[in-house]
PDB file of C-alpha atoms in Angstrom:
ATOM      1  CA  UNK A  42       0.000   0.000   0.000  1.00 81.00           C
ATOM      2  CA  UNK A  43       1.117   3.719  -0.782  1.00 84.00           C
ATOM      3  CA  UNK A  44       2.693   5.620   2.324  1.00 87.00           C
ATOM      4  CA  UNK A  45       0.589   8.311   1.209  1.00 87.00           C
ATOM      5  CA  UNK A  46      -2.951   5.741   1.813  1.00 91.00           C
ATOM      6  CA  UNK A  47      -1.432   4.643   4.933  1.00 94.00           C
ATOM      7  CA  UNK A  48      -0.644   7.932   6.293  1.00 95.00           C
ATOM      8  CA  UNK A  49      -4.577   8.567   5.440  1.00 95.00           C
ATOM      9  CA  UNK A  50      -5.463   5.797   7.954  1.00 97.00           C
ATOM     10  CA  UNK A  51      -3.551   7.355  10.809  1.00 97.00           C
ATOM     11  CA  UNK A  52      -5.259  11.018  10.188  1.00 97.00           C
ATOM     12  CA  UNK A  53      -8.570   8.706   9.852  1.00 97.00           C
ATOM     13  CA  UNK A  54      -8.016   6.988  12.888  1.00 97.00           C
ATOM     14  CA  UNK A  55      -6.287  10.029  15.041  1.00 97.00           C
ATOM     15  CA  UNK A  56      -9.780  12.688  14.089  1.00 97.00           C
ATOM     16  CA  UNK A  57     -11.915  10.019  15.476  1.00 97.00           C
ATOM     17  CA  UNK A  58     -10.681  11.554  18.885  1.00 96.00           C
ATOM     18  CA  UNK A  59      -9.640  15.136  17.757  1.00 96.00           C
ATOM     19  CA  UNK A  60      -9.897  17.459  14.281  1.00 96.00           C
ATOM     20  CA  UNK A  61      -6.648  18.173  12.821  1.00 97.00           C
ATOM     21  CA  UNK A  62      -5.548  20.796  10.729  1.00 97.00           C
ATOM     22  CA  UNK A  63      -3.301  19.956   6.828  1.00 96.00           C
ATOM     23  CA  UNK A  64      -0.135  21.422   9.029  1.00 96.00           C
ATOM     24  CA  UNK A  65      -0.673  19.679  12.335  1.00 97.00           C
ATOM     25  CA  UNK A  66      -0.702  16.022   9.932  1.00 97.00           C
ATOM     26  CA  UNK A  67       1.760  17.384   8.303  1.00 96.00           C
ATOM     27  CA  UNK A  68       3.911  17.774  11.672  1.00 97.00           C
ATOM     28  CA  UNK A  69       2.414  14.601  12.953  1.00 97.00           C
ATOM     29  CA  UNK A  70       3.259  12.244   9.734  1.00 97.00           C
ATOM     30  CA  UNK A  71       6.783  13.439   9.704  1.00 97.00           C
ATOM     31  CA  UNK A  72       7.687  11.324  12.947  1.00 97.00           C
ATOM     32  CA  UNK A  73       6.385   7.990  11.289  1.00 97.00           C
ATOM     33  CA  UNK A  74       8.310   5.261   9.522  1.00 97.00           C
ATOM     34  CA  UNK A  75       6.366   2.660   7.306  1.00 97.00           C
ATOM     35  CA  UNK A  76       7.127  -1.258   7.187  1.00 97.00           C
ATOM     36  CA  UNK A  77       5.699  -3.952   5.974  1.00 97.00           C
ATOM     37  CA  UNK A  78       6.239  -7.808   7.707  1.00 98.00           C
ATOM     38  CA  UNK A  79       4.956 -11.165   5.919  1.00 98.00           C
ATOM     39  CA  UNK A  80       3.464 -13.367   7.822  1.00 97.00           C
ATOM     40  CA  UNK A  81       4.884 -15.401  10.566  1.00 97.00           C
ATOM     41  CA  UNK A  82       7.421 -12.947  10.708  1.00 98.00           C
ATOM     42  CA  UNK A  83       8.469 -11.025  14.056  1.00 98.00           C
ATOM     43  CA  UNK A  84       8.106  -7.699  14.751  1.00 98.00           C
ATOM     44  CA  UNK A  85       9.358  -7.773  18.237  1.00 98.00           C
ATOM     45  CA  UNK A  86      11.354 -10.726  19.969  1.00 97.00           C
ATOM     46  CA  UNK A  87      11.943 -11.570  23.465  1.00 95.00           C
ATOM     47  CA  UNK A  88      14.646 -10.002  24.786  1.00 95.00           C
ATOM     48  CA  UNK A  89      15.232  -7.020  22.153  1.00 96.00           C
ATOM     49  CA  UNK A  90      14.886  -3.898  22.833  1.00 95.00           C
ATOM     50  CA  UNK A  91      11.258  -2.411  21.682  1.00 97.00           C
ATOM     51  CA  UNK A  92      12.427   0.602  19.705  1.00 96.00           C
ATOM     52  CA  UNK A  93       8.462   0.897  17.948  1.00 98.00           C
ATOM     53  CA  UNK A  94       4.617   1.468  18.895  1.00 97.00           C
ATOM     54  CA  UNK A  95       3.128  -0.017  15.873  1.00 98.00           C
ATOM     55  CA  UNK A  96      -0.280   1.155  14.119  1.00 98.00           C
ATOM     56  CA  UNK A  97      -1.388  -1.468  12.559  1.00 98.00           C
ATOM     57  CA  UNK A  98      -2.738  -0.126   9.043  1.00 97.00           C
ATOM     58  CA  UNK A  99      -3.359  -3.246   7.152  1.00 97.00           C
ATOM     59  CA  UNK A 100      -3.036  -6.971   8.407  1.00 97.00           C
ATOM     60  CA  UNK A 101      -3.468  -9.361  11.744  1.00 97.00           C
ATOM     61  CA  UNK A 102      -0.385  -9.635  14.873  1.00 97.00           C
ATOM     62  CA  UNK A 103      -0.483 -11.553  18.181  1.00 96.00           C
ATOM     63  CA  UNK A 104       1.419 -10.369  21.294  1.00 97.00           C
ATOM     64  CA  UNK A 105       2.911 -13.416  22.984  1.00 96.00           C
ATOM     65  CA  UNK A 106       4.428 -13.868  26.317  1.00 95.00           C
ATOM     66  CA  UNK A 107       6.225 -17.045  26.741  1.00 94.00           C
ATOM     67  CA  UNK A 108       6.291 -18.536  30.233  1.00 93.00           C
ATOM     68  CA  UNK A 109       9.652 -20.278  32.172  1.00 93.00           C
ATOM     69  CA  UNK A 110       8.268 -23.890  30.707  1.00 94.00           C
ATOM     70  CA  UNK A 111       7.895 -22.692  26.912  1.00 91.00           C
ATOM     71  CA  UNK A 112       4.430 -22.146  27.166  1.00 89.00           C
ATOM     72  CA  UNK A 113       3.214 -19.275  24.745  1.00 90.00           C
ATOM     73  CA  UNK A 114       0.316 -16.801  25.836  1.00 91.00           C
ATOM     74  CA  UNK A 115      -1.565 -15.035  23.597  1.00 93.00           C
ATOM     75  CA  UNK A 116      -2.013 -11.567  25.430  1.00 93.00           C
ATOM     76  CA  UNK A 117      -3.221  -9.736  23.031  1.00 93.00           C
ATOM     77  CA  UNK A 118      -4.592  -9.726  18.783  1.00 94.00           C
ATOM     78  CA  UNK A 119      -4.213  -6.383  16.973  1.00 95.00           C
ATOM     79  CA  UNK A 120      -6.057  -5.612  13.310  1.00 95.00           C
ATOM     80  CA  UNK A 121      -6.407  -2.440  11.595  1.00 96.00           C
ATOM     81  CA  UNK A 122      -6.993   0.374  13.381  1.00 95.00           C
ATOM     82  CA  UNK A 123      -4.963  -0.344  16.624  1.00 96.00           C
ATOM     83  CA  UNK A 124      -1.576   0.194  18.002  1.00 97.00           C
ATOM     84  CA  UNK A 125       0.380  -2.656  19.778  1.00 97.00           C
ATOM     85  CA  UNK A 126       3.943  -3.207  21.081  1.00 97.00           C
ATOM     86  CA  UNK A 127       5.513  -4.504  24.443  1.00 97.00           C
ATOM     87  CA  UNK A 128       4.260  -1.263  26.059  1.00 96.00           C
ATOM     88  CA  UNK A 129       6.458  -1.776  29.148  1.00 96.00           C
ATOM     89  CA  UNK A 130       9.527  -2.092  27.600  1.00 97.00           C
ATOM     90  CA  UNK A 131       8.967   0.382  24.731  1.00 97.00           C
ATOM     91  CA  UNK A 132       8.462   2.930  27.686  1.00 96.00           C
ATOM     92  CA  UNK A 133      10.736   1.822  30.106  1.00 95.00           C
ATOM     93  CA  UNK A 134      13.464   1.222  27.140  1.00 94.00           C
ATOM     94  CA  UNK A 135      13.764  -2.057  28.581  1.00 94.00           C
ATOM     95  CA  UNK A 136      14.344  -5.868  26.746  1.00 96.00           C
ATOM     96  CA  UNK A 137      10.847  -6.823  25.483  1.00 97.00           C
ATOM     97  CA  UNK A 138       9.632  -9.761  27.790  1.00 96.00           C
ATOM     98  CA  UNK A 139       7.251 -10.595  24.654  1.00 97.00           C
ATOM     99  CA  UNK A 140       7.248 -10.916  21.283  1.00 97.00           C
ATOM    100  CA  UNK A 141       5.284  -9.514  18.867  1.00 98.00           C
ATOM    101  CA  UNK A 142       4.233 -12.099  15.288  1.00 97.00           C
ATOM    102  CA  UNK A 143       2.116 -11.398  12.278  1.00 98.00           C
ATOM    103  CA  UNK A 144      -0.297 -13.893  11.896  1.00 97.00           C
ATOM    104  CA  UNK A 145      -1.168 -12.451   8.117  1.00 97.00           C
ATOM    105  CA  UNK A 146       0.537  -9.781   5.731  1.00 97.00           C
ATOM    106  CA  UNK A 147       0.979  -6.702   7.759  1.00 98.00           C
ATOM    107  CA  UNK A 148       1.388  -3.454   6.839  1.00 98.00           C
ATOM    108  CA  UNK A 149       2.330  -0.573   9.796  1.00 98.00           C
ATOM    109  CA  UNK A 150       3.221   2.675  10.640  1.00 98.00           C
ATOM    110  CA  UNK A 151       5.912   2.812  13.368  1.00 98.00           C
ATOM    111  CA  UNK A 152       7.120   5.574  15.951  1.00 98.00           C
ATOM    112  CA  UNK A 153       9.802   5.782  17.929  1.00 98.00           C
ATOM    113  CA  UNK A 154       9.825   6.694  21.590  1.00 97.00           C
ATOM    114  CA  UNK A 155      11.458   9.698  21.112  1.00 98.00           C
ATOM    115  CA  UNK A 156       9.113  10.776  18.245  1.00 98.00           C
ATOM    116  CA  UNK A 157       6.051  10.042  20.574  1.00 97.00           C
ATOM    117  CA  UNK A 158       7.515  12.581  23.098  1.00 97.00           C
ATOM    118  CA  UNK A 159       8.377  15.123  20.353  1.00 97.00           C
ATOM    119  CA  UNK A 160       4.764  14.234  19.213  1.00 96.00           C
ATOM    120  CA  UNK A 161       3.380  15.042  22.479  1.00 96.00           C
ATOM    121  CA  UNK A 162       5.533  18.131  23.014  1.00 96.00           C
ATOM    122  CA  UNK A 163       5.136  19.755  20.251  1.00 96.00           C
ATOM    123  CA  UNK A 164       1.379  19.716  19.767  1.00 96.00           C
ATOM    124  CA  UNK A 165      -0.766  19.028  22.549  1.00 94.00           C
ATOM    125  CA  UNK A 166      -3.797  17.811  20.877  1.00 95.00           C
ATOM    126  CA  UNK A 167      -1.776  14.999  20.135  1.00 97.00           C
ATOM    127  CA  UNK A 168      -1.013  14.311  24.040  1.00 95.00           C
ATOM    128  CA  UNK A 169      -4.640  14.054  24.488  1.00 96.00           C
ATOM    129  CA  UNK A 170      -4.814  11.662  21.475  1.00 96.00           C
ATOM    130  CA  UNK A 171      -2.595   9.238  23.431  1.00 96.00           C
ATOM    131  CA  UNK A 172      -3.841  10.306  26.662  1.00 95.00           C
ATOM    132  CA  UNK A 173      -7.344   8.987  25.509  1.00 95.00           C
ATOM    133  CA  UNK A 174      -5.885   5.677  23.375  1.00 95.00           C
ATOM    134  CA  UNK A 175      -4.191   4.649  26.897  1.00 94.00           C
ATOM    135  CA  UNK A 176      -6.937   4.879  29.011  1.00 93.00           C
ATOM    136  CA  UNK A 177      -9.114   3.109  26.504  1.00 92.00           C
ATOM    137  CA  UNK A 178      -6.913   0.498  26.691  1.00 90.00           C
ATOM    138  CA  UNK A 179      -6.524   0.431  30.344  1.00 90.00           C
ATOM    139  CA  UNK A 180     -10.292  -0.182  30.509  1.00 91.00           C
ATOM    140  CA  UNK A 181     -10.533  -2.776  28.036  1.00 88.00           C
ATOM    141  CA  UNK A 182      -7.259  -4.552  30.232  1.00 89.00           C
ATOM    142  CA  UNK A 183      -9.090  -4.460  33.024  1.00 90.00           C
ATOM    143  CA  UNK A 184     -12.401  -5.992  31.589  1.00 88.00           C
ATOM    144  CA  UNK A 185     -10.684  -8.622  30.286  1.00 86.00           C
ATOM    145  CA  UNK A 186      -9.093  -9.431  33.388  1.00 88.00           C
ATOM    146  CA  UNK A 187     -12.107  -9.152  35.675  1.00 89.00           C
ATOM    147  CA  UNK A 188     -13.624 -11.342  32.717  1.00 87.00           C
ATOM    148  CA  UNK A 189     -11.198 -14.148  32.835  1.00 85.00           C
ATOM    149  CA  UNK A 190     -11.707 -14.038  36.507  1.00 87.00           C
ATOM    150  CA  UNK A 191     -15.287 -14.266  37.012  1.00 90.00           C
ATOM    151  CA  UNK A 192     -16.844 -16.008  33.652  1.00 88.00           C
ATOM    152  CA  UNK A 193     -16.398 -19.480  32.400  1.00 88.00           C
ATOM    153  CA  UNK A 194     -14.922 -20.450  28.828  1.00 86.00           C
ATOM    154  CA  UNK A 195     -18.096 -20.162  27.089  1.00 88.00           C
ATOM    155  CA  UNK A 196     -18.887 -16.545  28.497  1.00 89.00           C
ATOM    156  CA  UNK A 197     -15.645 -15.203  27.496  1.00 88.00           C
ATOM    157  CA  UNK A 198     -15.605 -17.065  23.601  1.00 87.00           C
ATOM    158  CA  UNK A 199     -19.353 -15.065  23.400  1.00 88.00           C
ATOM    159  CA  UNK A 200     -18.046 -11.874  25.198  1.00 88.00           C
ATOM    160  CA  UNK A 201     -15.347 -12.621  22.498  1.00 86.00           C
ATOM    161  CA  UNK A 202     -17.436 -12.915  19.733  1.00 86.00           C
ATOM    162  CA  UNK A 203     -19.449 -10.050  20.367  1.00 88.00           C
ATOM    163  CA  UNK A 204     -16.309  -7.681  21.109  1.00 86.00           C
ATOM    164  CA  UNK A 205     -14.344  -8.507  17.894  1.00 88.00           C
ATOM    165  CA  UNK A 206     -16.863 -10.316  15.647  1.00 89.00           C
ATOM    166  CA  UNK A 207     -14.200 -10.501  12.511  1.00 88.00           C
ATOM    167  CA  UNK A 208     -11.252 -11.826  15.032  1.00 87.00           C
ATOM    168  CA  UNK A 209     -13.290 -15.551  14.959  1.00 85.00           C
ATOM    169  CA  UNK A 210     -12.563 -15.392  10.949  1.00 88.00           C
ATOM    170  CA  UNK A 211      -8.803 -14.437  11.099  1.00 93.00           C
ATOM    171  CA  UNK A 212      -7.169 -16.775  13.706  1.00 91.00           C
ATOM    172  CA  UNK A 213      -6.892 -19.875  13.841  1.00 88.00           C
ATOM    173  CA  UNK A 214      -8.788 -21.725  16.968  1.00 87.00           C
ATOM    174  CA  UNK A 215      -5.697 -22.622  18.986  1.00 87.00           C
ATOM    175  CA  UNK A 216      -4.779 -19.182  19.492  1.00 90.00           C
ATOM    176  CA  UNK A 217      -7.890 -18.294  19.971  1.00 89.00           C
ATOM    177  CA  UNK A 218      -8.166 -20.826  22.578  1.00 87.00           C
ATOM    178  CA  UNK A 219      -4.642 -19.291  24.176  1.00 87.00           C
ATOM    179  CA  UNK A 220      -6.169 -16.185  24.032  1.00 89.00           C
ATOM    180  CA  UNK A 221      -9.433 -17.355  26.625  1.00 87.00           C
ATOM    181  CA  UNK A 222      -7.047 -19.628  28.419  1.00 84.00           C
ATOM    182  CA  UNK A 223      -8.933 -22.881  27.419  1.00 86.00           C
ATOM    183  CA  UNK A 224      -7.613 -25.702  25.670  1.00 84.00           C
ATOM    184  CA  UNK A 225      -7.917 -25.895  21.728  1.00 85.00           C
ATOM    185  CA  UNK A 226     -10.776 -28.887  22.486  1.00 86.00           C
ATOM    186  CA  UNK A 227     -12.853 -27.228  25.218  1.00 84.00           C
ATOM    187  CA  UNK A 228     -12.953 -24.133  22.672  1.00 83.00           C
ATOM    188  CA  UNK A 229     -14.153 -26.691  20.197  1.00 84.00           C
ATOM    189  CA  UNK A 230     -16.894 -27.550  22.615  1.00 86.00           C
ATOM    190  CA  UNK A 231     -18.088 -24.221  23.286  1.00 83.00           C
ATOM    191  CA  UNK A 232     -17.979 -22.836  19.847  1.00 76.00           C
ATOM    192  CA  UNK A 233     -20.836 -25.232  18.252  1.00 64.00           C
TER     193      UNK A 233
END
């Protein structure tokens, strides 16, 4: 895809929270890189240091945190529309404790630390942009914890279902059963 249709998507997604002006995109656009990842191919490894918050403008990634026996855990999907990295260690500048895959294609716009704080800094609409994406995300953490806590498997796969309807299409049911913290058979169960 063009850098020029891509760059559309962010100012799309970005004026669903505030109006922006030809010159404050302009401002805003000039701290992004574009990259595109085939699938199965890693955007962020264990261990590495997170130098990107992605915006994912085209194509399908899993966050995965892999536990002291080998164990993966799905944390997290992101599509279109939605930014994902290893926050912690993209804000701490820390080595990422997960890694980030794409599970299709992917196309993404990617900035830098220190472009988000010149970002932020420099126009302040733009802190409230991020201000609002973070606490929208902090809310959705913490119903999906309070979720895995209190309903069973087939409460979460509907909760699921109704939150993300076009997720069920795009991954395969294994890590969708990771994802719910069921095993690939009981997700079988529940999903007929």
């Amino acid at each position: 895809m063009p850098t020029y249709i891509m760059l559309n998507k962010l100012r799309e997604h970005i004026e669903k929270i505030i109006p922006l002006t030809d010159d404050e995109f302009e401002f805003i656009s000039s701290h992004f890189t574009t990259k595109k990842f085939r699938k199965h191919q890693f955007l962020i490894q264990e261990d590495m240091i997170v130098k990107y918050n992605y915006f994912v403008v085209s194509g399908l990634l899993k966050l995965i945190y892999t536990d002291d026996t080998g164990k993966q855990h799905i944390v997290a999907f992101a599509m279109e529309d939605w930014w994902e990295t290893d926050f912690y260690a993209y804000y701490t500048e820390s080595p990422a404790t997960m890694s980030l895959e794409c599970l299709e294609d992917t196309e993404v716009l990617c900035l830098t630390l220190e472009d988000y704080k010149k970002l932020c800094n420099g126009l302040q609409k733009m802190e409230r942009f991020f201000l609002e994406k973070a606490t929208f995300g902090f809310l959705s953490s913490q119903r999906r914890i309070i979720s895995t806590l209190t309903s069973n498997a087939k409460e979460r796969y509907e909760q699921l279902i109704k939150q993300y309807p076009t997720l069920i299409n795009r991954v395969p049911k294994a890590l969708l059963a990771s994802y719910l913290g069921v095993s690939r058979e009981t997700l079988s169960r529940i999903s007929y």
